[in-house]
mmCIF file of C-alpha atoms in Angstrom:
data_model
loop_
_atom_site.group_PDB
_atom_site.id
_atom_site.type_symbol
_atom_site.label_atom_id
_atom_site.label_comp_id
_atom_site.label_asym_id
_atom_site.label_seq_id
_atom_site.Cartn_x
_atom_site.Cartn_y
_atom_site.Cartn_z
ATOM 1 C CA MET A 1 1.334 16.888 29.562
ATOM 2 C CA ILE A 2 4.573 15.974 30.576
ATOM 3 C CA PRO A 3 4.629 12.866 28.144
ATOM 4 C CA THR A 4 3.517 14.391 24.941
ATOM 5 C CA ILE A 5 5.396 17.734 25.243
ATOM 6 C CA ILE A 6 8.784 15.012 25.783
ATOM 7 C CA ALA A 7 7.500 12.960 22.402
ATOM 8 C CA CYS A 8 6.878 15.338 20.775
ATOM 9 C CA GLY A 9 10.410 16.838 21.225
ATOM 10 C CA ILE A 10 11.792 13.388 20.509
ATOM 11 C CA PHE A 11 9.913 12.951 16.975
ATOM 12 C CA LEU A 12 10.959 16.386 16.794
ATOM 13 C CA VAL A 13 14.525 16.193 16.841
ATOM 14 C CA GLY A 14 14.106 12.862 15.029
ATOM 15 C CA CYS A 15 12.652 15.307 11.848
ATOM 16 C CA LEU A 16 16.814 16.303 11.351
ATOM 17 C CA SER A 17 17.168 12.945 10.525
ATOM 18 C CA PRO A 18 17.280 13.961 6.702
ATOM 19 C CA TYR A 19 20.337 16.838 7.393
ATOM 20 C CA LEU A 20 22.377 14.962 9.552
ATOM 21 C CA ASN A 21 24.339 12.109 8.236
ATOM 22 C CA PRO A 22 25.011 9.204 10.953
ATOM 23 C CA LYS A 23 28.728 9.371 10.248
ATOM 24 C CA SER A 24 29.144 12.346 11.966
ATOM 25 C CA TRP A 25 25.987 11.311 14.047
ATOM 26 C CA TRP A 26 24.995 8.044 14.480
ATOM 27 C CA TRP A 27 22.448 8.670 17.415
ATOM 28 C CA ILE A 28 20.001 10.201 14.509
ATOM 29 C CA GLY A 29 19.691 6.247 13.487
ATOM 30 C CA PHE A 30 18.473 5.519 16.429
ATOM 31 C CA LEU A 31 15.442 8.235 16.605
ATOM 32 C CA SER A 32 14.445 7.306 12.608
ATOM 33 C CA LEU A 33 14.120 3.847 14.199
ATOM 34 C CA LEU A 34 11.646 5.431 16.760
ATOM 35 C CA GLN A 35 9.691 7.506 14.313
ATOM 36 C CA PRO A 36 6.412 5.757 13.195
ATOM 37 C CA TYR A 37 5.993 4.699 17.131
ATOM 38 C CA LEU A 38 6.710 8.396 18.468
ATOM 39 C CA ILE A 39 3.499 9.726 15.346
ATOM 40 C CA ALA A 40 0.897 6.879 16.935
ATOM 41 C CA PHE A 41 1.488 8.277 20.326
ATOM 42 C CA ILE A 42 1.409 11.647 19.129
ATOM 43 C CA LEU A 43 -1.655 10.537 17.568
ATOM 44 C CA LEU A 44 -3.354 9.225 20.631
ATOM 45 C CA SER A 45 -2.149 12.333 22.272
ATOM 46 C CA PHE A 46 -3.707 14.556 20.129
ATOM 47 C CA ILE A 47 -7.362 12.146 21.017
ATOM 48 C CA PHE A 48 -6.634 12.321 24.489
ATOM 49 C CA TRP A 49 -6.514 16.274 25.393
ATOM 50 C CA LEU A 50 -9.616 16.407 22.320
ATOM 51 C CA ALA A 51 -11.716 15.057 24.756
ATOM 52 C CA ALA A 52 -9.849 16.282 28.133
ATOM 53 C CA LYS A 53 -8.428 19.927 27.223
ATOM 54 C CA PRO A 54 -8.810 20.800 23.927
ATOM 55 C CA ILE A 55 -6.663 23.746 24.092
ATOM 56 C CA LEU A 56 -3.633 21.644 24.400
ATOM 57 C CA THR A 57 -4.230 19.867 20.973
ATOM 58 C CA ILE A 58 -2.249 22.366 19.038
ATOM 59 C CA ILE A 59 0.844 20.629 20.709
ATOM 60 C CA PRO A 60 0.823 17.542 18.814
ATOM 61 C CA ILE A 61 -1.420 18.993 16.224
ATOM 62 C CA VAL A 62 1.530 21.944 15.837
ATOM 63 C CA THR A 63 4.326 19.367 15.510
ATOM 64 C CA LEU A 64 2.413 16.550 13.376
ATOM 65 C CA LEU A 65 2.550 19.792 11.605
ATOM 66 C CA ILE A 66 5.979 20.521 11.392
ATOM 67 C CA GLY A 67 6.858 16.696 10.750
ATOM 68 C CA ILE A 68 4.259 16.534 7.745
ATOM 69 C CA ASN A 69 7.824 15.339 5.451
ATOM 70 C CA GLN A 70 8.317 12.389 7.676
ATOM 71 C CA ILE A 71 4.917 11.698 7.951
ATOM 72 C CA LYS A 72 4.726 11.430 4.097
ATOM 73 C CA SER A 73 7.324 9.550 4.174
ATOM 74 C CA ILE A 74 6.707 6.327 6.942
ATOM 75 C CA PHE A 75 3.404 6.546 5.983
ATOM 76 C CA ALA A 76 1.427 5.490 2.400
ATOM 77 C CA PHE A 77 -2.036 7.272 1.888
ATOM 78 C CA ARG A 78 -3.187 5.646 -1.112
ATOM 79 C CA SER A 79 -6.300 3.452 -1.797
ATOM 80 C CA ILE A 80 -4.995 -0.142 -2.794
ATOM 81 C CA LYS A 81 -6.193 -2.070 -6.041
ATOM 82 C CA ASN A 82 -5.583 -5.750 -6.971
ATOM 83 C CA PHE A 83 -1.592 -6.624 -7.993
ATOM 84 C CA ASN A 84 -2.614 -7.416 -12.285
ATOM 85 C CA VAL A 85 -0.314 -9.964 -13.192
ATOM 86 C CA GLU A 86 -1.011 -9.032 -16.772
ATOM 87 C CA LYS A 87 1.492 -6.311 -17.175
ATOM 88 C CA ALA A 88 0.243 -4.324 -19.878
ATOM 89 C CA ASP A 89 2.218 -3.977 -22.923
ATOM 90 C CA SER A 90 4.200 -0.321 -22.612
ATOM 91 C CA SER A 91 4.907 -1.268 -18.684
ATOM 92 C CA ILE A 92 8.733 -2.149 -17.810
ATOM 93 C CA ARG A 93 8.234 -4.540 -14.495
ATOM 94 C CA ILE A 94 10.772 -4.679 -11.765
ATOM 95 C CA VAL A 95 11.254 -6.572 -8.417
ATOM 96 C CA THR A 96 13.634 -6.209 -6.341
ATOM 97 C CA TRP A 97 14.302 -8.864 -2.918
ATOM 98 C CA ASN A 98 17.020 -10.141 -1.038
ATOM 99 C CA VAL A 99 16.654 -13.789 -1.425
ATOM 100 C CA GLY A 100 19.038 -14.224 1.962
ATOM 101 C CA ASN A 101 21.904 -16.344 -0.344
ATOM 102 C CA LEU A 102 19.039 -18.179 -1.625
ATOM 103 C CA ASN A 103 18.546 -20.759 1.784
ATOM 104 C CA GLY A 104 15.350 -19.769 2.623
ATOM 105 C CA LEU A 105 13.834 -19.994 6.477
ATOM 106 C CA SER A 106 13.828 -23.641 7.637
ATOM 107 C CA SER A 107 15.667 -24.771 9.514
ATOM 108 C CA ASP A 108 15.889 -28.279 7.783
ATOM 109 C CA ASN A 109 18.110 -28.685 5.521
ATOM 110 C CA TYR A 110 15.215 -30.680 2.782
ATOM 111 C CA ILE A 111 13.937 -27.831 3.187
ATOM 112 C CA LYS A 112 16.741 -25.859 2.550
ATOM 113 C CA ASN A 113 17.826 -27.418 -0.261
ATOM 114 C CA HIS A 114 15.043 -26.779 -2.151
ATOM 115 C CA SER A 115 14.545 -22.914 -1.205
ATOM 116 C CA ARG A 116 16.560 -22.108 -4.482
ATOM 117 C CA SER A 117 14.404 -22.941 -6.677
ATOM 118 C CA GLU A 118 10.926 -22.202 -4.874
ATOM 119 C CA ILE A 119 12.918 -18.596 -4.869
ATOM 120 C CA ALA A 120 13.397 -18.537 -8.176
ATOM 121 C CA SER A 121 9.911 -20.051 -9.365
ATOM 122 C CA THR A 122 8.250 -16.940 -7.409
ATOM 123 C CA VAL A 123 10.068 -14.661 -9.204
ATOM 124 C CA LEU A 124 9.459 -15.861 -12.095
ATOM 125 C CA ASN A 125 5.711 -16.511 -11.350
ATOM 126 C CA LEU A 126 5.531 -12.387 -12.027
ATOM 127 C CA ASP A 127 6.941 -12.704 -15.263
ATOM 128 C CA PRO A 128 8.970 -9.552 -14.562
ATOM 129 C CA ASP A 129 11.274 -7.949 -17.447
ATOM 130 C CA ILE A 130 13.904 -6.318 -14.992
ATOM 131 C CA ILE A 131 15.085 -8.507 -11.730
ATOM 132 C CA CYS A 132 17.537 -7.313 -8.986
ATOM 133 C CA LEU A 133 18.594 -9.375 -6.196
ATOM 134 C CA GLN A 134 20.972 -8.862 -3.337
ATOM 135 C CA GLU A 135 22.221 -11.793 -1.511
ATOM 136 C CA PHE A 136 23.061 -13.698 -4.553
ATOM 137 C CA ASN A 137 25.460 -16.163 -4.085
ATOM 138 C CA HIS A 138 26.492 -18.913 -7.522
ATOM 139 C CA SER A 139 28.750 -21.219 -8.261
ATOM 140 C CA VAL A 140 30.652 -21.692 -11.767
ATOM 141 C CA THR A 141 32.645 -25.367 -9.944
ATOM 142 C CA GLN A 142 30.229 -27.181 -7.982
ATOM 143 C CA GLY A 143 27.298 -28.445 -10.637
ATOM 144 C CA PRO A 144 23.814 -27.457 -10.952
ATOM 145 C CA ASN A 145 22.945 -27.349 -6.952
ATOM 146 C CA ALA A 146 24.719 -24.759 -6.948
ATOM 147 C CA ASN A 147 24.640 -22.839 -10.374
ATOM 148 C CA ASN A 148 22.248 -20.062 -9.511
ATOM 149 C CA ILE A 149 22.249 -18.185 -12.464
ATOM 150 C CA GLY A 150 21.542 -20.976 -14.367
ATOM 151 C CA LEU A 151 18.230 -20.886 -12.562
ATOM 152 C CA PHE A 152 16.813 -17.854 -14.147
ATOM 153 C CA GLU A 153 19.021 -17.146 -17.529
ATOM 154 C CA LYS A 154 16.827 -19.164 -19.706
ATOM 155 C CA ASN A 155 13.985 -16.413 -19.574
ATOM 156 C CA TYR A 156 17.396 -13.730 -18.992
ATOM 157 C CA PRO A 157 19.870 -13.985 -20.877
ATOM 158 C CA PHE A 158 20.998 -10.455 -20.043
ATOM 159 C CA HIS A 159 22.275 -10.294 -16.377
ATOM 160 C CA TYR A 160 25.468 -8.583 -14.604
ATOM 161 C CA PHE A 161 27.047 -10.289 -11.228
ATOM 162 C CA SER A 162 28.614 -7.720 -8.965
ATOM 163 C CA LYS A 163 31.011 -10.913 -7.317
ATOM 164 C CA ASP A 164 31.455 -8.962 -4.279
ATOM 165 C CA ILE A 165 32.773 -12.343 -2.718
ATOM 166 C CA ASN A 166 35.336 -14.140 -5.341
ATOM 167 C CA LYS A 167 36.444 -17.492 -3.632
ATOM 168 C CA ARG A 168 38.427 -20.192 -5.612
ATOM 169 C CA ASN A 169 38.261 -19.505 -8.854
ATOM 170 C CA GLY A 170 34.541 -19.133 -9.157
ATOM 171 C CA PHE A 171 33.780 -22.123 -6.468
ATOM 172 C CA TYR A 172 32.194 -20.186 -4.194
ATOM 173 C CA GLN A 173 30.663 -16.141 -6.075
ATOM 174 C CA ALA A 174 28.417 -13.639 -3.684
ATOM 175 C CA GLY A 175 27.209 -10.388 -3.900
ATOM 176 C CA SER A 176 23.952 -8.225 -6.432
ATOM 177 C CA ILE A 177 22.575 -9.671 -9.062
ATOM 178 C CA ILE A 178 20.546 -7.898 -12.322
ATOM 179 C CA PHE A 179 18.605 -10.362 -14.847
ATOM 180 C CA SER A 180 16.980 -8.243 -17.605
ATOM 181 C CA LYS A 181 14.719 -9.758 -20.723
ATOM 182 C CA LEU A 182 15.779 -6.488 -22.166
ATOM 183 C CA PRO A 183 19.148 -5.845 -23.451
ATOM 184 C CA ILE A 184 21.630 -4.348 -20.919
ATOM 185 C CA VAL A 185 24.800 -2.544 -23.378
ATOM 186 C CA ASP A 186 26.342 -1.787 -19.997
ATOM 187 C CA SER A 187 27.158 -2.501 -16.440
ATOM 188 C CA GLY A 188 29.753 -1.608 -13.969
ATOM 189 C CA ARG A 189 29.871 -1.482 -9.898
ATOM 190 C CA PHE A 190 31.042 0.792 -7.082
ATOM 191 C CA GLN A 191 33.197 0.112 -4.830
ATOM 192 C CA TYR A 192 31.867 1.216 -1.124
ATOM 193 C CA PRO A 193 34.893 3.578 1.022
ATOM 194 C CA ASN A 194 36.847 1.780 3.811
ATOM 195 C CA HIS A 195 37.584 -1.549 1.815
ATOM 196 C CA ILE A 196 33.595 -3.213 2.226
ATOM 197 C CA LYS A 197 33.652 -5.983 0.274
ATOM 198 C CA GLU A 198 29.755 -4.927 -0.968
ATOM 199 C CA SER A 199 29.323 -2.616 -3.869
ATOM 200 C CA PHE A 200 26.670 -0.875 -5.143
ATOM 201 C CA MET A 201 26.483 -1.873 -9.184
ATOM 202 C CA TYR A 202 24.234 -0.707 -12.358
ATOM 203 C CA ALA A 203 22.920 -1.580 -15.700
ATOM 204 C CA ASP A 204 21.893 0.209 -18.304
ATOM 205 C CA ILE A 205 19.229 -1.247 -20.496
ATOM 206 C CA LYS A 206 17.759 -0.156 -24.115
ATOM 207 C CA ASP A 207 13.706 -0.746 -24.308
ATOM 208 C CA GLY A 208 12.569 -0.119 -27.995
ATOM 209 C CA LYS A 209 14.095 3.895 -28.753
ATOM 210 C CA ASP A 210 14.631 4.322 -24.626
ATOM 211 C CA THR A 211 17.926 3.538 -22.849
ATOM 212 C CA PHE A 212 17.818 4.239 -19.101
ATOM 213 C CA ARG A 213 19.157 3.061 -15.352
ATOM 214 C CA ILE A 214 19.383 0.921 -13.165
ATOM 215 C CA TYR A 215 20.754 0.989 -9.574
ATOM 216 C CA ASN A 216 20.548 -2.191 -7.143
ATOM 217 C CA VAL A 217 22.033 -1.122 -3.341
ATOM 218 C CA HIS A 218 22.413 -3.561 -1.042
ATOM 219 C CA LEU A 219 24.049 -0.706 1.924
ATOM 220 C CA GLN A 220 25.214 -2.758 5.360
ATOM 221 C CA SER A 221 22.964 -4.437 7.943
ATOM 222 C CA PHE A 222 23.622 -4.608 11.611
ATOM 223 C CA LYS A 223 25.173 -8.043 11.659
ATOM 224 C CA PHE A 224 23.154 -9.437 14.251
ATOM 225 C CA LYS A 225 23.659 -13.175 14.965
ATOM 226 C CA ASP A 226 21.747 -15.461 16.514
ATOM 227 C CA ASP A 227 22.727 -14.477 19.848
ATOM 228 C CA ASP A 228 21.580 -11.506 19.639
ATOM 229 C CA TYR A 229 18.330 -11.737 17.841
ATOM 230 C CA SER A 230 17.539 -14.010 21.495
ATOM 231 C CA ASN A 231 19.012 -11.012 23.688
ATOM 232 C CA PHE A 232 16.327 -8.761 21.929
ATOM 233 C CA GLU A 233 12.990 -10.815 22.778
ATOM 234 C CA LYS A 234 14.880 -11.959 26.063
ATOM 235 C CA ILE A 235 14.933 -7.443 26.632
ATOM 236 C CA LYS A 236 11.117 -7.942 25.713
ATOM 237 C CA ASN A 237 10.194 -10.317 28.310
ATOM 238 C CA THR A 238 12.697 -8.880 31.019
ATOM 239 C CA GLU A 239 14.280 -11.723 31.357
ATOM 240 C CA GLU A 240 17.619 -10.355 30.249
ATOM 241 C CA ASN A 241 18.906 -6.575 32.128
ATOM 242 C CA PRO A 242 18.953 -4.151 29.004
ATOM 243 C CA ILE A 243 22.300 -3.166 29.953
ATOM 244 C CA SER A 244 24.189 -6.268 29.252
ATOM 245 C CA GLY A 245 21.894 -7.853 26.610
ATOM 246 C CA GLY A 246 21.464 -4.831 24.993
ATOM 247 C CA LYS A 247 25.071 -3.851 24.919
ATOM 248 C CA SER A 248 26.507 -6.045 21.644
ATOM 249 C CA ILE A 249 23.165 -5.232 19.707
ATOM 250 C CA PHE A 250 23.800 -0.850 20.662
ATOM 251 C CA PHE A 251 27.501 -1.122 18.772
ATOM 252 C CA LYS A 252 26.594 -3.460 16.575
ATOM 253 C CA MET A 253 23.267 -0.074 15.453
ATOM 254 C CA LYS A 254 25.886 2.492 15.846
ATOM 255 C CA THR A 255 28.689 0.994 13.311
ATOM 256 C CA ALA A 256 25.959 0.060 10.488
ATOM 257 C CA PHE A 257 24.459 3.620 11.557
ATOM 258 C CA THR A 258 27.846 4.871 10.465
ATOM 259 C CA ARG A 259 28.294 3.326 7.547
ATOM 260 C CA ARG A 260 25.133 3.744 6.009
ATOM 261 C CA GLY A 261 25.892 7.014 5.559
ATOM 262 C CA ILE A 262 29.108 6.742 4.571
ATOM 263 C CA GLN A 263 28.122 4.586 1.070
ATOM 264 C CA ALA A 264 24.630 6.348 0.449
ATOM 265 C CA ALA A 265 26.845 9.345 -0.065
ATOM 266 C CA LYS A 266 28.760 7.445 -1.706
ATOM 267 C CA VAL A 267 25.162 6.317 -3.894
ATOM 268 C CA ARG A 268 24.093 9.581 -3.705
ATOM 269 C CA GLU A 269 26.855 10.779 -4.998
ATOM 270 C CA GLU A 270 26.944 8.574 -8.221
ATOM 271 C CA THR A 271 23.286 7.965 -9.291
ATOM 272 C CA ASP A 272 23.012 12.642 -9.865
ATOM 273 C CA LYS A 273 26.206 11.541 -12.435
ATOM 274 C CA SER A 274 23.172 8.718 -14.595
ATOM 275 C CA PRO A 275 23.253 10.574 -17.961
ATOM 276 C CA TYR A 276 20.000 8.137 -18.375
ATOM 277 C CA GLN A 277 16.725 8.261 -16.939
ATOM 278 C CA ASN A 278 16.695 5.971 -13.852
ATOM 279 C CA ILE A 279 15.419 3.724 -11.153
ATOM 280 C CA ILE A 280 17.561 2.541 -7.637
ATOM 281 C CA CYS A 281 15.734 -0.115 -6.107
ATOM 282 C CA GLY A 282 17.436 -2.959 -3.105
ATOM 283 C CA ASP A 283 17.756 -3.263 0.526
ATOM 284 C CA PHE A 284 19.279 0.061 2.277
ATOM 285 C CA ASN A 285 19.137 -1.331 5.508
ATOM 286 C CA ASP A 286 17.497 1.766 6.456
ATOM 287 C CA VAL A 287 13.806 3.248 7.475
ATOM 288 C CA PRO A 288 11.634 5.863 6.118
ATOM 289 C CA GLY A 289 12.539 9.561 7.426
ATOM 290 C CA SER A 290 16.248 8.117 7.432
ATOM 291 C CA TYR A 291 19.136 10.591 6.702
ATOM 292 C CA VAL A 292 19.867 7.294 4.361
ATOM 293 C CA TYR A 293 16.306 7.170 2.522
ATOM 294 C CA MET A 294 15.798 10.733 2.177
ATOM 295 C CA HIS A 295 19.491 11.077 0.885
ATOM 296 C CA ILE A 296 19.111 8.846 -1.789
ATOM 297 C CA ARG A 297 16.238 9.231 -2.433
ATOM 298 C CA GLY A 298 15.903 12.721 -3.346
ATOM 299 C CA TYR A 299 13.566 13.759 -5.494
ATOM 300 C CA ARG A 300 12.800 10.601 -7.040
ATOM 301 C CA ASP A 301 8.784 8.657 -6.274
ATOM 302 C CA ASP A 302 8.890 5.917 -4.169
ATOM 303 C CA ALA A 303 6.581 3.196 -5.569
ATOM 304 C CA PHE A 304 5.042 2.127 -1.570
ATOM 305 C CA LEU A 305 4.063 5.614 -1.256
ATOM 306 C CA GLN A 306 2.506 5.908 -5.018
ATOM 307 C CA LYS A 307 0.387 2.738 -5.254
ATOM 308 C CA SER A 308 0.081 1.596 -1.240
ATOM 309 C CA PHE A 309 -1.620 2.681 2.257
ATOM 310 C CA GLY A 310 -0.465 2.057 5.346
ATOM 311 C CA ILE A 311 3.601 1.230 6.847
ATOM 312 C CA GLY A 312 4.904 -1.055 4.512
ATOM 313 C CA ARG A 313 7.011 -3.676 6.284
ATOM 314 C CA THR A 314 9.434 -5.651 4.175
ATOM 315 C CA TYR A 315 11.519 -7.279 6.740
ATOM 316 C CA ILE A 316 10.297 -9.280 9.086
ATOM 317 C CA SER A 317 12.212 -9.796 12.016
ATOM 318 C CA LEU A 318 12.548 -7.666 14.900
ATOM 319 C CA ALA A 319 9.452 -4.534 14.375
ATOM 320 C CA PRO A 320 6.842 -4.761 12.133
ATOM 321 C CA THR A 321 7.460 -1.555 11.106
ATOM 322 C CA LEU A 322 10.961 -1.669 9.317
ATOM 323 C CA ARG A 323 10.519 -0.631 5.471
ATOM 324 C CA ILE A 324 13.717 -1.015 4.402
ATOM 325 C CA ASP A 325 14.029 -2.411 0.809
ATOM 326 C CA TYR A 326 12.617 0.474 -2.098
ATOM 327 C CA ILE A 327 11.834 0.595 -5.964
ATOM 328 C CA LEU A 328 12.401 4.638 -6.053
ATOM 329 C CA PRO A 329 12.014 5.837 -10.252
ATOM 330 C CA ASP A 330 12.920 9.080 -11.137
ATOM 331 C CA GLN A 331 10.909 11.561 -12.619
ATOM 332 C CA ASN A 332 10.592 10.202 -15.765
ATOM 333 C CA PHE A 333 8.887 7.571 -15.106
ATOM 334 C CA SER A 334 5.335 6.200 -13.895
ATOM 335 C CA VAL A 335 4.017 4.241 -11.788
ATOM 336 C CA ASN A 336 1.405 2.303 -12.525
ATOM 337 C CA GLN A 337 0.864 -0.638 -9.731
ATOM 338 C CA PHE A 338 2.841 -2.296 -6.965
ATOM 339 C CA ASP A 339 2.785 -5.166 -4.338
ATOM 340 C CA MET A 340 4.908 -6.632 -1.937
ATOM 341 C CA ILE A 341 4.995 -10.468 -2.561
ATOM 342 C CA ASP A 342 6.068 -12.512 0.522
ATOM 343 C CA GLU A 343 6.718 -16.365 0.050
ATOM 344 C CA GLY A 344 7.946 -16.770 3.923
ATOM 345 C CA LEU A 345 11.280 -17.922 1.696
ATOM 346 C CA SER A 346 13.274 -15.235 2.627
ATOM 347 C CA ASP A 347 13.367 -12.881 6.075
ATOM 348 C CA HIS A 348 13.165 -9.719 2.844
ATOM 349 C CA ILE A 349 9.390 -9.290 1.956
ATOM 350 C CA MET A 350 9.448 -8.997 -2.484
ATOM 351 C CA LEU A 351 9.161 -5.478 -4.149
ATOM 352 C CA VAL A 352 7.169 -5.815 -7.711
ATOM 353 C CA SER A 353 6.597 -2.383 -9.628
ATOM 354 C CA ASP A 354 5.295 -1.844 -13.122
ATOM 355 C CA LEU A 355 6.450 1.086 -14.431
ATOM 356 C CA SER A 356 6.128 3.321 -17.786
ATOM 357 C CA ILE A 357 8.607 6.066 -19.111
ATOM 358 C CA LYS A 358 7.306 8.806 -19.519
ATOM 359 C CA LYS A 359 6.760 10.467 -22.661
#
């Protein structure tokens, strides 16, 4: 019974995540990552005690009822329908994807050099109306092989690029970008506090008589390097002492939790000021149930939760529970369909959703 009580206690503390900004309560970020595993353990405990001593099932039952909002943000319970590539005329199709600097995942230089065109083709095949990309780069001066905006601009006459990094007069530019088939009537970027280079951005888009705003958000990552991933594997395989191997990982995670708390507050502050109905897309680098997710989402819908089933992993490394990329429309939109597409071209999975404005 003691393991069940401990798991229930940790889970309930983790349920405080939406109310504790990791700017001050950084440790709560670690508990957010554990929540899916704790839920699974508590469910198994319920089954065990149902067979062994039914009266004790009251503990996992009450725990799960208290944490129902966490559970509903982590697990989707909708029946899955095949994604229809043929889009309804009344729908707005949105793609969001962290494209990892368009480098692909292969270490082979030939494959890497062709990744940018494969990534573009994967997106274009879906014929979205709006594309939100994170970790995008472009060069004004290096020629066609580095002209990444050119991969899209034939089909998307309107775009806004944040250019968070701009070296040598356009020799290398990087940041987030929004492409649109529909006219962009206004756009801008908001700088995160504490001199962080990255920003988040918006575009106001005209669709007939309607205008809506789309935000493209990219929050602080853990900034793990190859050595960190190697340490993860060594720790999992008990080849290295968890304390010595995990020290660097711990401090990177602590820093990221703290910074994302600050960034999430800024995102919520600005999105609350939107003059239009709006949609938030992007890579939050944080999981459902976390302060970051809950604070930014507010009363918005989550396209995945509306149209999918399961946990919905969007980051392919480290753990099977990392849903860190989102499409969050406000209450003025209906979610018509949703899909996640993995072509092995990025360490993130692409999200696509068809939305419609409620009349």
